[in-house]
Each structure stands twice: as structure tokens, then as C-alpha cells.
Coordinates of C-alpha atoms and ligand atoms in Angstrom, one line a residue:
X537 CA -21.7 20.6 -12.3
X538 CA -19.2 23.0 -11.0
X539 CA -15.9 22.7 -12.8
X540 CA -13.2 22.9 -10.1
X541 CA -11.8 20.2 -7.9
X542 CA -9.6 20.9 -4.9
X543 CA -6.8 18.7 -3.5
X544 CA -5.3 19.5 -0.1
X545 CA -2.2 17.8 1.2
X546 CA -1.0 18.2 4.8
X547 CA 2.5 16.8 4.6
X548 CA 5.4 16.8 7.1
X549 CA 6.8 20.2 6.3
X550 CA 4.0 22.0 4.4
X551 CA 0.4 22.4 3.5
X552 CA -0.4 22.4 -0.3
X553 CA -3.6 23.3 -2.1
X554 CA -3.9 22.3 -5.8
X555 CA -6.9 23.2 -8.0
X556 CA -7.9 21.2 -11.0
X557 CA -10.1 22.9 -13.6
X558 CA -12.2 21.0 -16.2
X559 CA -12.1 23.3 -19.2
X560 CA -14.6 21.7 -21.6
X561 CA -18.1 20.9 -20.1
X562 CA -18.9 17.2 -20.6
X563 CA -15.2 16.2 -21.2
X564 CA -13.8 15.1 -17.8
X565 CA -10.3 14.5 -19.4
X566 CA -10.0 18.2 -20.3
X567 CA -8.5 19.1 -16.9
X568 CA -5.5 21.2 -16.1
X569 CA -3.8 22.4 -13.0
X570 CA -5.1 25.9 -12.4
X571 CA -3.1 26.7 -9.3
X572 CA -0.7 25.2 -6.7
X573 CA 0.2 26.9 -3.5
X574 CA 2.3 25.5 -0.6
X575 CA 2.7 27.0 2.8
X576 CA 5.9 25.9 4.7
X577 CA 5.1 25.3 8.3
X578 CA 8.3 26.6 9.9
X579 CA 8.2 29.7 7.8
X580 CA 4.5 30.6 8.0
X581 CA 3.7 29.5 11.5
X582 CA 6.8 30.1 13.6
X583 CA 4.7 30.5 16.7
X584 CA 4.4 26.7 16.9
X585 CA 8.2 26.3 17.2
X586 CA 8.6 23.5 14.7
X587 CA 11.8 22.6 12.8
X588 CA 11.1 20.9 9.5
X589 CA 7.5 20.7 10.6
X590 CA 8.1 18.7 13.8
X591 CA 9.1 19.0 17.4
X592 CA 11.4 16.2 18.5
X593 CA 11.1 15.0 22.1
X594 CA 12.9 12.4 24.3
X595 CA 13.5 8.8 23.4
X596 CA 12.7 9.0 19.7
X597 CA 9.4 10.9 20.2
X598 CA 8.5 13.3 17.3
X599 CA 5.3 15.2 17.6
X600 CA 3.5 18.2 15.9
X601 CA 0.7 20.2 17.5
X602 CA -2.5 19.6 15.5
X603 CA -3.5 23.3 15.9
X604 CA -0.7 24.0 13.4
X605 CA -2.5 21.9 10.7
X606 CA -5.8 23.8 11.5
X607 CA -4.0 27.1 11.1
X608 CA -2.5 25.9 7.8
X609 CA -5.9 24.9 6.4
X610 CA -7.3 28.2 7.4
X611 CA -4.4 30.1 5.9
X612 CA -4.4 28.1 2.6
X613 CA -8.1 28.8 2.0
X614 CA -7.5 32.5 2.9
X615 CA -4.8 32.6 0.2
X616 CA -7.0 31.1 -2.4
X617 CA -9.8 33.5 -1.5
X618 CA -7.5 36.5 -1.7
X619 CA -6.3 35.3 -5.1
X620 CA -9.8 35.5 -6.3
X621 CA -10.4 31.7 -6.8
X622 CA -14.1 31.2 -7.4
X623 CA -14.4 28.8 -4.5
X624 CA -18.2 28.5 -5.1
X625 CA -17.2 26.5 -8.3
X626 CA -15.4 23.8 -6.3
X627 CA -17.5 20.6 -6.8
X628 CA -15.5 18.4 -4.4
X629 CA -12.5 18.4 -2.1
X630 CA -10.1 15.5 -1.7
X631 CA -7.4 15.2 1.0
X632 CA -4.0 13.7 1.5
X633 CA -1.9 13.6 4.7
X634 CA 1.4 12.5 6.0
X635 CA 0.7 8.9 7.1
X636 CA 0.4 7.4 10.6
X637 CA 0.2 10.7 12.5
X638 CA -2.8 10.7 14.9
X639 CA -5.1 13.4 16.4
X640 CA -7.0 12.7 19.6
X641 CA -10.3 14.5 20.2
X642 CA -12.5 14.6 23.3
X643 CA -16.3 14.4 23.5
X644 CA -16.7 18.1 23.0
X645 CA -15.3 17.8 19.4
X646 CA -18.6 16.7 17.8
X647 CA -20.5 19.8 19.0
X648 CA -17.7 22.2 18.4
X649 CA -17.2 21.0 14.8
X650 CA -21.0 21.2 14.1
X651 CA -21.4 24.6 15.6
X652 CA -18.5 26.6 14.2
X653 CA -19.2 30.3 13.9
X654 CA -18.5 31.5 10.4
X655 CA -17.8 35.1 11.6
X656 CA -14.8 33.9 13.6
X657 CA -11.4 32.4 12.9
X658 CA -11.3 28.6 12.9
X659 CA -8.4 27.5 15.1
X660 CA -9.4 29.3 18.4
X661 CA -12.9 27.8 18.2
X662 CA -11.2 24.3 18.5
X663 CA -8.7 25.0 21.2
X664 CA -10.6 22.8 23.8
X665 CA -11.3 19.8 21.6
X666 CA -8.0 17.9 21.9
X667 CA -7.5 15.1 24.5
X668 CA -3.8 15.1 23.6
X669 CA -2.1 18.4 23.0
X670 CA 0.4 17.1 20.4
X671 CA 0.2 14.4 17.7
X672 CA 2.8 11.7 17.3
X673 CA 3.8 11.6 13.6
X674 CA 5.5 9.1 11.3
X675 CA 9.0 10.1 12.4
X676 CA 8.3 8.9 16.0
X677 CA 10.3 5.8 16.8
X678 CA 9.5 5.5 20.5
X679 CA 7.1 2.5 20.6
X680 CA 9.3 -0.6 20.3
X681 CA 7.9 -2.0 23.5
X682 CA 4.3 -1.6 22.2
X683 CA 5.2 -3.2 18.8
X684 CA 6.5 -6.2 20.7
X685 CA 3.4 -6.4 22.9
X686 CA 1.0 -6.2 19.9
X687 CA 3.1 -8.7 18.0
X688 CA 3.0 -11.2 20.9
X689 CA -0.8 -10.7 21.3
X690 CA -1.5 -11.4 17.6
X691 CA 0.7 -14.5 17.4
X692 CA 4.0 -13.1 16.0
X693 CA 5.4 -10.9 13.2
X694 CA 4.3 -13.0 10.3
X695 CA 0.7 -13.1 11.6
X696 CA 0.6 -9.3 12.1
X697 CA 2.0 -8.9 8.6
X698 CA -0.6 -11.3 7.0
X699 CA -3.4 -9.7 8.9
X700 CA -2.6 -6.0 8.5
X701 CA -0.2 -5.8 5.5
X702 CA 2.8 -4.9 7.7
X703 CA 4.7 -6.1 10.7
X704 CA 4.3 -3.8 13.7
X705 CA 6.3 -0.6 13.1
X706 CA 7.1 2.0 15.7
X707 CA 5.5 4.9 13.6
X708 CA 2.3 3.0 12.9
X709 CA -0.7 4.4 14.7
X710 CA -1.7 1.2 16.6
X711 CA 1.5 1.0 18.6
X712 CA 1.3 4.8 19.1
X713 CA -2.2 4.5 20.4
X714 CA -1.1 1.7 22.8
X715 CA 1.7 3.9 24.2
X716 CA -0.8 6.8 24.8
X717 CA -3.2 4.4 26.6
X718 CA -0.3 3.0 28.7
X719 CA 1.4 6.4 29.6
X720 CA -1.7 8.7 29.8
X721 CA -4.6 6.4 30.6
X722 CA -6.9 9.2 31.8
X723 CA -6.4 11.2 28.6
X724 CA -6.9 8.0 26.5
X725 CA -10.1 7.5 28.4
X726 CA -11.2 11.1 27.6
X727 CA -10.6 10.5 23.9
X728 CA -13.9 10.1 21.9
X729 CA -12.3 10.0 18.4
X730 CA -8.9 9.1 17.0
X731 CA -8.3 10.7 13.6
X732 CA -5.3 10.4 11.2
X733 CA -3.9 13.6 9.8
X734 CA -5.7 12.6 6.6
X735 CA -9.1 12.2 8.3
X736 CA -8.7 15.2 10.7
X737 CA -8.5 17.9 7.9
X738 CA -11.7 16.6 6.1
X739 CA -13.4 16.4 9.5
X740 CA -12.9 20.1 9.9
X741 CA -14.4 20.8 6.5
X742 CA -17.3 18.4 7.0
X743 CA -18.1 19.7 10.4
X744 CA -18.2 16.2 11.7
X745 CA -15.8 13.3 12.1
X746 CA -14.9 11.7 8.7
X747 CA -13.9 8.0 8.6
X748 CA -10.4 6.8 7.7
X749 CA -9.8 5.2 4.3
X750 CA -8.0 1.9 3.5
X751 CA -5.0 3.7 2.1
X752 CA -4.1 5.3 5.4
X753 CA -6.0 2.8 7.6
X754 CA -3.4 0.2 6.4
X755 CA -0.7 2.2 8.1
X756 CA -2.1 1.6 11.6
X757 CA -1.6 -2.1 12.2
X758 CA -5.3 -2.1 13.0
X759 CA -7.0 -2.9 9.6
X760 CA -7.6 -6.3 8.1
X761 CA -5.8 -5.7 4.8
X762 CA -7.9 -8.2 2.8
X763 CA -11.3 -7.1 4.1
X764 CA -10.4 -3.4 4.2
X765 CA -12.1 -3.0 7.6
X766 CA -10.9 -2.9 11.2
X767 CA -9.7 -6.1 12.6
X768 CA -11.4 -6.9 15.9
X769 CA -8.3 -8.9 17.1
X770 CA -5.9 -6.0 16.3
X771 CA -8.1 -3.5 18.0
X772 CA -8.3 -5.7 21.1
X773 CA -4.5 -6.3 21.1
X774 CA -3.9 -2.5 21.0
X775 CA -6.0 -0.8 23.6
X776 CA -9.3 -1.3 25.4
X777 CA -12.4 0.4 24.0
X778 CA -10.5 1.4 20.8
X779 CA -13.3 0.3 18.4
X780 CA -15.6 3.0 19.9
X781 CA -13.1 5.7 19.0
X782 CA -13.0 4.8 15.3
X783 CA -15.7 5.0 12.6
X784 CA -15.9 2.0 10.1
X785 CA -13.3 2.4 7.3
X786 CA -14.7 4.2 4.2
X787 CA -13.4 3.7 0.7
X788 CA -11.5 6.7 -0.5
X789 CA -13.7 7.6 -3.5
X790 CA -17.0 7.7 -1.5
X791 CA -18.4 11.0 -0.5
X792 CA -18.2 11.4 3.3
X793 CA -20.3 14.6 3.6
X794 CA -21.1 18.0 2.1
X795 CA -19.1 21.0 3.3
X796 CA -20.0 22.5 6.6
X797 CA -21.9 25.8 6.7
X798 CA -18.8 27.4 8.4
X799 CA -16.8 27.2 5.1
X800 CA -19.7 28.3 3.0
X801 CA -20.0 31.5 5.1
X802 CA -16.4 32.2 5.6
X803 CA -14.8 31.3 2.3
X804 CA -17.8 31.3 -0.1
X805 CA -17.8 27.5 -1.0
X806 CA -21.1 26.2 -2.5
X807 CA -23.2 24.3 0.1
X808 CA -23.2 21.4 -2.4
X809 CA -19.4 21.0 -2.3
X810 CA -18.6 17.3 -1.5
X811 CA -16.0 16.3 1.1
X812 CA -14.1 13.0 0.5
X813 CA -12.4 10.9 3.1
X814 CA -8.7 11.7 3.0
X815 CA -5.9 9.2 2.2
X816 CA -2.2 8.9 3.0
X817 CA 0.3 11.0 1.0
X818 CA 1.7 7.9 -0.6
X819 CA -1.6 6.4 -1.8
X820 CA -2.5 9.9 -3.0
X821 CA 0.8 10.1 -4.9
X822 CA 0.1 6.7 -6.5
X823 CA -3.0 8.4 -8.1
X824 CA -1.3 11.6 -8.8
X825 CA 1.4 9.7 -10.8
X826 CA -1.3 7.8 -12.7
X827 CA -0.2 4.5 -11.2
X828 CA -3.6 2.8 -11.5
X829 CA -2.2 -0.5 -12.9
X830 CA 1.2 -2.3 -12.9
X831 CA 4.4 -1.7 -14.9
X832 CA 5.8 1.5 -13.4
X833 CA 7.3 2.4 -10.1
X834 CA 6.7 5.7 -8.3
X835 CA 9.5 7.2 -6.2
X836 CA 8.8 10.2 -4.0
X837 CA 11.8 12.1 -2.7
X838 CA 10.0 14.2 0.0
X839 CA 10.9 14.4 3.6
X840 CA 10.8 10.6 3.5
X841 CA 11.9 8.8 0.4
X842 CA 9.3 6.3 -0.7
X843 CA 9.1 3.7 -3.5
X844 CA 5.8 2.3 -4.4
X845 CA 3.9 0.3 -7.1
X846 CA 0.3 -0.6 -7.8
X847 CA -0.8 -4.2 -7.0
X848 CA -4.1 -6.0 -7.9
X849 CA -4.1 -8.2 -4.9
X850 CA -2.5 -8.4 -1.5
X851 CA 1.0 -9.8 -1.6
X852 CA 3.2 -9.0 1.5
X853 CA 7.0 -8.6 1.7
X854 CA 8.6 -11.8 2.8
X855 CA 11.4 -9.9 4.5
X856 CA 8.9 -7.8 6.4
X857 CA 10.7 -4.5 5.6
X858 CA 8.0 -3.0 3.4
X859 CA 4.2 -2.6 3.6
X860 CA 1.0 -3.1 1.7
X861 CA -1.5 -0.2 1.8
X862 CA -4.9 0.1 0.1
X863 CA -5.0 2.0 -3.2
X864 CA -7.6 4.8 -3.4
X865 CA -8.6 3.4 -6.9
X866 CA -9.3 0.0 -5.4
X867 CA -6.7 -2.7 -5.3
X868 CA -3.5 -2.2 -3.3
X869 CA 0.0 -0.7 -3.3
X870 CA 3.4 -2.1 -2.2
X871 CA 5.6 0.5 -0.5
X872 CA 9.1 0.9 1.0
X873 CA 9.6 3.9 3.2
X874 CA 12.9 5.5 4.2
X875 CA 13.3 8.0 7.0
X876 CA 16.7 9.1 5.8
X877 CA 15.5 10.7 2.6
X878 CA 15.7 14.5 2.1
X879 CA 16.8 15.1 5.7
X880 CA 19.9 12.8 5.2
X881 CA 20.8 14.6 1.9
X882 CA 20.2 17.9 3.8
X883 CA 22.5 16.7 6.6
X884 CA 25.4 16.0 4.1
X885 CA 24.8 19.3 2.3
X886 CA 24.9 21.3 5.5
X887 CA 27.9 19.4 7.0
X888 CA 29.9 20.6 4.0
X889 CA 28.3 24.0 3.7
X890 CA 27.1 23.3 0.1
X891 CA 24.2 24.9 -1.9
X892 CA 22.0 22.4 -3.8
X893 CA 23.8 23.6 -6.9
X894 CA 27.2 22.7 -5.5
X895 CA 25.8 19.3 -4.3
X896 CA 24.5 18.6 -7.8
X897 CA 27.9 19.7 -9.4
X898 CA 29.7 17.1 -7.2
X899 CA 27.2 14.4 -8.4
X900 CA 27.9 15.5 -12.0
X901 CA 31.7 15.2 -11.8
X902 CA 32.3 12.2 -9.5
X903 CA 32.4 8.6 -10.9
X904 CA 29.6 6.0 -10.5
X905 CA 30.6 3.5 -7.8
X906 CA 32.5 6.3 -6.0
X907 CA 35.9 4.7 -6.3
X908 CA 34.8 2.0 -3.9
X909 CA 33.5 4.4 -1.2
X910 CA 30.2 3.6 0.4
X911 CA 27.9 4.7 3.1
X912 CA 24.9 3.5 5.3
X913 CA 23.2 6.9 5.7
X914 CA 21.5 6.3 9.1
X915 CA 21.6 10.0 10.2
X916 CA 18.4 9.2 12.0
X917 CA 16.8 5.9 12.9
X918 CA 15.8 3.9 9.7
X919 CA 12.8 1.8 8.7
X920 CA 14.4 -0.1 5.8
X921 CA 16.3 -1.9 7.1
X922 CA 15.1 -1.6 10.7
X923 CA 17.8 0.5 12.5
X924 CA 16.8 2.0 15.9
X925 CA 20.2 3.5 16.7
X926 CA 21.2 6.5 14.6
X927 CA 24.7 6.7 13.2
X928 CA 25.9 7.1 9.6
X929 CA 28.5 4.5 8.6
X930 CA 31.3 5.4 6.2
X931 CA 33.4 2.9 4.2
X932 CA 36.5 3.8 2.2
X933 CA 36.4 7.6 2.7
X934 CA 37.1 10.2 5.4
X935 CA 34.3 12.2 7.1
X936 CA 35.7 15.5 5.7
X937 CA 35.7 14.3 2.1
X938 CA 32.7 16.3 0.7
X939 CA 32.9 14.8 -2.8
X940 CA 32.9 11.2 -1.6
X941 CA 30.2 11.8 1.0
X942 CA 27.7 13.6 -1.4
X943 CA 27.9 10.7 -3.9
X944 CA 27.9 8.1 -1.2
X945 CA 24.6 9.3 0.4
X946 CA 22.7 9.3 -2.9
X947 CA 24.2 6.0 -4.2
X948 CA 23.3 4.4 -0.9
X949 CA 19.7 5.7 -1.0
X950 CA 19.1 4.6 -4.6
X951 CA 20.8 1.2 -4.1
X952 CA 18.9 0.4 -1.0
X953 CA 15.6 1.1 -2.8
X954 CA 16.7 -1.2 -5.6
X955 CA 17.6 -4.1 -3.4
X956 CA 14.7 -3.8 -1.1
X957 CA 12.2 -3.6 -4.0
X958 CA 13.1 -7.0 -5.4
X959 CA 10.2 -8.7 -3.7
X960 CA 7.8 -6.5 -5.6
X961 CA 8.4 -8.6 -8.7
X962 CA 9.4 -7.9 -12.3
X963 CA 11.6 -5.0 -13.3
X964 CA 9.5 -1.9 -13.9
X965 CA 9.4 -0.3 -17.4
X966 CA 9.9 3.1 -16.0
X967 CA 10.1 5.2 -12.8
X968 CA 8.0 8.2 -12.2
X969 CA 9.7 10.6 -9.7
X970 CA 8.0 13.2 -7.6
X971 CA 8.6 15.2 -4.3
X972 CA 10.8 18.2 -3.5
X973 CA 14.2 16.6 -4.4
X974 CA 12.9 15.3 -7.8
X975 CA 13.8 18.8 -9.0
X976 CA 17.4 17.6 -8.9
X977 CA 18.4 16.1 -12.2
X978 CA 21.7 14.7 -11.0
X979 CA 20.0 12.7 -8.2
X980 CA 17.5 11.4 -10.8
X981 CA 20.3 10.4 -13.2
X982 CA 21.7 8.2 -10.4
X983 CA 18.2 6.7 -9.9
X984 CA 18.0 5.9 -13.7
X985 CA 21.4 4.4 -13.7
X986 CA 21.0 2.3 -10.6
X987 CA 17.6 0.8 -11.7
X988 CA 18.6 0.7 -15.4
X989 CA 15.3 2.2 -16.5
X990 CA 14.1 5.6 -17.7
X991 CA 13.1 8.1 -15.0
X992 CA 10.4 10.5 -15.8
X993 CA 10.1 13.6 -13.7
X994 CA 6.5 14.4 -13.2
X995 CA 5.4 17.9 -14.2
X996 CA 4.1 18.8 -10.7
X997 CA 6.1 17.8 -7.7
X998 CA 2.9 18.0 -5.7
X999 CA 1.7 14.6 -6.8
X1000 CA -0.1 13.9 -3.5
X1001 CA -2.2 17.0 -3.7
X1002 CA -2.9 16.2 -7.4
X1003 CA -4.0 12.7 -6.5
X1004 CA -6.3 14.1 -3.9
X1005 CA -7.8 16.5 -6.5
X1006 CA -8.3 13.6 -9.0
X1007 CA -10.1 11.6 -6.3
X1008 CA -12.4 14.6 -5.8
X1009 CA -13.1 14.8 -9.5
X1010 CA -13.7 11.0 -9.7
X1011 CA -16.3 11.1 -6.9
X1012 CA -18.0 14.3 -8.1
X1013 CA -18.4 12.9 -11.6
X1014 CA -19.9 9.7 -10.2
X1015 CA -22.3 11.6 -8.0
X1016 CA -23.4 13.7 -11.0
X1017 CA -24.3 10.5 -12.9
X1018 CA -21.4 10.9 -15.4
X1019 CA -18.7 8.5 -14.0
X1020 CA -15.3 8.3 -15.6
X1021 CA -12.4 5.8 -14.9
X1022 CA -9.4 6.7 -12.9
X1023 CA -7.3 5.8 -16.0
X1024 CA -8.9 8.5 -18.1
X1025 CA -8.8 11.1 -15.3
X1026 CA -5.1 10.6 -14.4
X1027 CA -3.8 10.3 -18.0
X1028 CA -3.9 14.0 -18.8
X1029 CA -1.5 14.6 -15.8
X1030 CA 1.1 12.0 -16.6
X1031 CA 3.4 14.5 -18.2
X1032 CA 7.2 14.7 -17.8
X1033 CA 9.2 17.9 -17.4
X1034 CA 12.1 15.8 -18.5
X1035 CA 12.9 12.1 -18.8
X1036 CA 16.4 10.7 -18.1
X1037 CA 17.7 7.6 -19.8
X1038 CA 19.9 5.1 -18.0
X1039 CA 23.6 4.9 -19.1
X1040 CA 24.3 1.1 -19.6
X1041 CA 27.9 1.5 -18.5
X1042 CA 26.9 3.1 -15.2
X1043 CA 24.1 0.5 -14.7
X1044 CA 26.8 -2.3 -14.9
X1045 CA 29.0 -0.4 -12.4
X1046 CA 26.0 -0.1 -10.0
X1047 CA 25.2 -3.8 -10.3
X1048 CA 28.6 -4.4 -8.7
X1049 CA 28.1 -1.7 -6.2
X1050 CA 24.7 -3.2 -5.2
X1051 CA 26.6 -6.3 -4.1
X1052 CA 29.0 -4.3 -2.0
X1053 CA 26.1 -2.3 -0.5
X1054 CA 24.1 -5.4 0.4
X1055 CA 27.2 -7.0 2.2
X1056 CA 27.8 -3.8 4.2
X1057 CA 24.1 -3.5 5.2
X1058 CA 23.8 -7.1 6.2
X1059 CA 27.0 -7.0 8.2
X1060 CA 26.1 -3.8 10.0
X1061 CA 22.5 -4.8 10.8
X1062 CA 23.9 -8.1 12.3
X1063 CA 25.9 -6.0 14.8
X1064 CA 22.9 -4.2 16.1
Ligands
LIG2423 P1 7.2 16.9 2.1 O1 6.0 16.8 1.1 O2 7.5 15.6 2.7 O3 6.9 17.9 3.2 P2 8.7 17.9 -0.2 O4 8.2 16.9 -1.2 O5 8.1 19.2 -0.3 O6 8.5 17.3 1.3 O7 10.3 18.0 -0.2 C1 11.0 18.8 0.6 C2 12.4 18.5 0.5 O8 12.9 18.7 -0.8 C3 13.3 19.4 1.4 O9 13.5 18.8 2.6 C4 14.6 19.6 0.6 O10 15.7 18.8 1.2 C5 14.3 18.9 -0.8 N1 14.8 19.7 -1.9 C6 14.3 20.8 -2.4 N2 15.1 21.3 -3.5 C7 16.0 20.3 -3.7 C8 17.1 20.2 -4.6 N3 17.3 21.1 -5.6 N4 17.9 19.1 -4.5 C9 17.7 18.2 -3.6 N5 16.7 18.3 -2.6 C10 15.9 19.3 -2.7
LIG2424 C1 4.8 6.2 5.0 C2 5.6 7.2 5.8 C3 5.9 8.5 5.2 C4 4.9 9.6 5.6 C5 5.4 11.0 5.3 O1 4.6 5.0 5.6 O2 5.9 6.9 7.0 O3 6.1 8.4 3.9 O4 3.7 9.3 4.9 O5 5.4 11.3 4.0

């Protein structure tokens, strides 16, 4: 069997390729990360006019053109080829994508994907396959009316949550599809296939439409979370004819196809290379962090901040603020998602014209508890708690006070995660941190102190791409008749660049602060 496994992650701001190499034949645990390359969308593809990977519209709309993702795939593979990576040794490719974002393809897509000409560039050959020019993504908060309509049709919020694993959320794909059907009925009608970002990229590589998996499918308000298949009732409540636009859900570790001849000719892949269905970036991160059983929490500080944990069986959040998604390893994951993650920290950093170093210095020299100052960091709309009107709230400090504001934003983010994760059950033994901002030790020290447990900073911050590569390895081994468990395949990668221990004195101060934070949040949400 070929000894390389490729993981591709199409996130909000960048496209990442991560290559795993099995170094000893016959020993699937002898893997190491051979190469990681990320292409930032704004920097590498300025012709699409994105800012932080997205194009904001009116009334809370946030879209990205799908052609940007096609260009990014093409460019990432070109970079690997130019670097001399033996792509013919890639046994399988796994995929991860920012969740909820949807791509709408017309009836010409099947033929176009199957007939790609390997002597030509990829993106221009697909210019005419979109029935919607831009893709709504997870930051889009424009579908409150559709959420209410779907909720009413399915018998209320609790019923939607029990059926799909989450209440109806604005960014979830079902409400987004319903809005498209209502506002552009003729384009909805012309749509033959609806893909998620995570199923669109594998569809390009397979040369045919690849099904959605239970990890990302659970982020649509369309999947019966217990059965891991589409819910007829949810499809009906969302838009007419929707079932004909979706293939049945396929488990993430099944092979969806072998690679299309286009990529064999153009990039030198082996025709035997296996294509997996993609999954969401959070389910992929769960695998990349080795969270294949309970006991530890994962926290990803990417564009969004997310907190997640593995669960054996479905157990939904009684407050309705969080979600249950399928885990790519089987089983489930509980997850809380914050929109005001890195972009809120960036907003504070930029308001006070600070470098990340200066931002970190302030965190290092200001006191836990912030002398009683606090913040609700709703620079944009928020998911946890549900806040549809942007506006950061400051308590006990002035807007111009950089020291207080820097500490306030981070303390608020970490405390909100603590209080909203209580429903997930017992205290974790440790936290594994990943994502762009996990490079920042001072932020992670506050995380350790607030939760009162050690925080381990994973060696690679590309845990989603790593998870996708591990899924590829898992499927390729099984197909080769030499299966290995996810536990054994993830273990070699659970390595810390550093681990921070909690300071008990600070943890006690934060317990008091959590009380204050909860009061402020409850009072503010009641005014909305
Ligand atoms: P995504 O995968 O969602 O596109 P990443 O995980 O790559 O995002 O994280 C990108 C974010 O990381 C940037 O928006 C930036 O704010 C943040 N970041 C990068 N370096 C630092 C740092 N030293 N301290 C805090 N945040 C950082
Ligand atoms: C998850 C979510 C975000 C995106 C982008 O529900 O909305 O975390 O997956 O990373």
C-alpha cells in the first residue's frame, strides 16, 4: 500500500494541506507529519475581494464565492507538486471544511465533473455549474424568519433539538436553504445538488457528487441525529423537493470514490487513490486531537472559538445553546460555537493598535479578575448565548482602557465557555487546545486557570487537516485488509508543544468572576 495520506481543510480564512507519512511498512502507528501548507484566501486570491475569507452582505448575510475554494484546491495541489511531493504515493485523501456553508450546483455539474480536461486549469471548467453564485457560510445570521418557520413546522424548539441534535440556528444549512428557496425560487428549482463545503471539495476530486457525512450533516437541521440519515419531516419542513438534491448520508470513514482521472493526469496521483467523504472542521479536529473517547475537552481558537468533547450516545443541551454532531469515529460530539472568537480578539487588538506581542504582555501583567472589570464581547452577533444585535458591553472600565479591555475580552471568552459547557457533564481531566490563537501562551494560561485543569497545546495547530488525514489512513488501511483502530492511529499525534498548569489561586478568583459574568450575561440577554 502507498504510504502517504493527505488531509485537506477548507476553513474560513485559509486552505490547508497536511501530509502524513507511514515510515515503517506494516506499522500503521509509525506516522509523522511530513508537510503542512496553508494558503490564506485574502492574501493568495485577492481577485475574489474577500476580507478574512468572506464577503459580508446586507442584513447579516455573509457569503464566499465557491470558485475561491476551487482555486485554493488547485493552488494547494500545485504547491505540493512543485515541492516534489510524490503524489502517486498518496493512498487516500480525507477532507475537512468550515461547517454549514453550502454550494448549489445545477444539472450540468455531473457531466462537467466527470469530463474535466486534465490539460486545462480546474476552476474555469466549472464556471457554469453553479445555480447560486455565492455560498452562505457559517457567519451568516440572516435566517431568523426561516428558523422560526422550520421550528413551527416541526413542533417547537425542543422537538427540533431532539430530532436533529440542535435547535434551528441561523447559520445551519436547512434555514439557509429555505431562505434561498423563498427568495430565489427559480434558482432553487435549477439546483440539482446541494453540497456542504466539506462535500464540495471531495466531489471535485472524485469527479462526481460525494455524499455528506454525519459530522457535518448534523449542522444542517436536516439529519435525524439518532439514525444518522436525513429526516423526511425536516426535509419537508425546509423546502419542496429537497430530498432529490441530497444523496443519502455516508459515514465519514467509508470510501466514497477513487480519484478522478483529471487529478491523475494533472497532478500525478495514483488512479487507486481513495476519496473519502469530508466532515466538518470541528468533527475533524476531534479526531486530530485524538478525542476518540471521553475525559478531555478540545478547544479550538480559530476564526470561531469552539469547545467540544466526545460522547458515546446522543445527549442534547437542555439550554439549547450548544449542538450534537456525529463523530467521524462513530459516536457523537457535544459542541459550543462562538462567533466572537479570533475576530473579537483581533477587534480589541486593532482598536488599541497592539501587536500580538503587546496583547500578550498585557495579559501577562494584569490581574486575574481584572479588578472587577468585565465585558460581553459581542462585536458581531453571537451564537452562545443567542445575540442577534451586535454591540460589545463593558462593565467597570472605559472604552479607551487598553489593559482592561484586552484582559476583559479573553476572560469573558474563557468564562463563557466554562459556564456553557456545564451541561456536558463531569469536569474534564485536561484541555487540548488548537487553532491559530492557541499559539498564544498567555491566552492559554487564562484558559487553564478558568477551567482549573492543565491545557495542552497540540503540536500542530492544523488539527482539522490532521484529523482528515487520519480518517484517510483509517479508511485506506481497512480497504487494504489491515484495519487499525482510531485510538492507535491518533495516539502518535497527541503531542504537546507545551502544557500549562492551572494556578489554584487564579482558579479561585475566576470562580468568583464566573458568578459575576453569568449575572451580567443573563441580565443583558433579558434586555434583548
Ligand atoms: P481558521 O482555521 O478558522 O481559518 P485559524 O485557526 O487559522 O483560523 O486561526 C486564525 C486566527 O488566529 C487569526 O484570525 C488570528 O486572529 C489568530 N492568531 C494568530 N496568531 C495569534 C496570536 N499570536 N495570538 C492570538 N491570536 C492569533
Ligand atoms: C461550527 C461553526 C464554526 C465553523 C467554522 O458549528 O459554525 O466552527 O465550522 O469553523
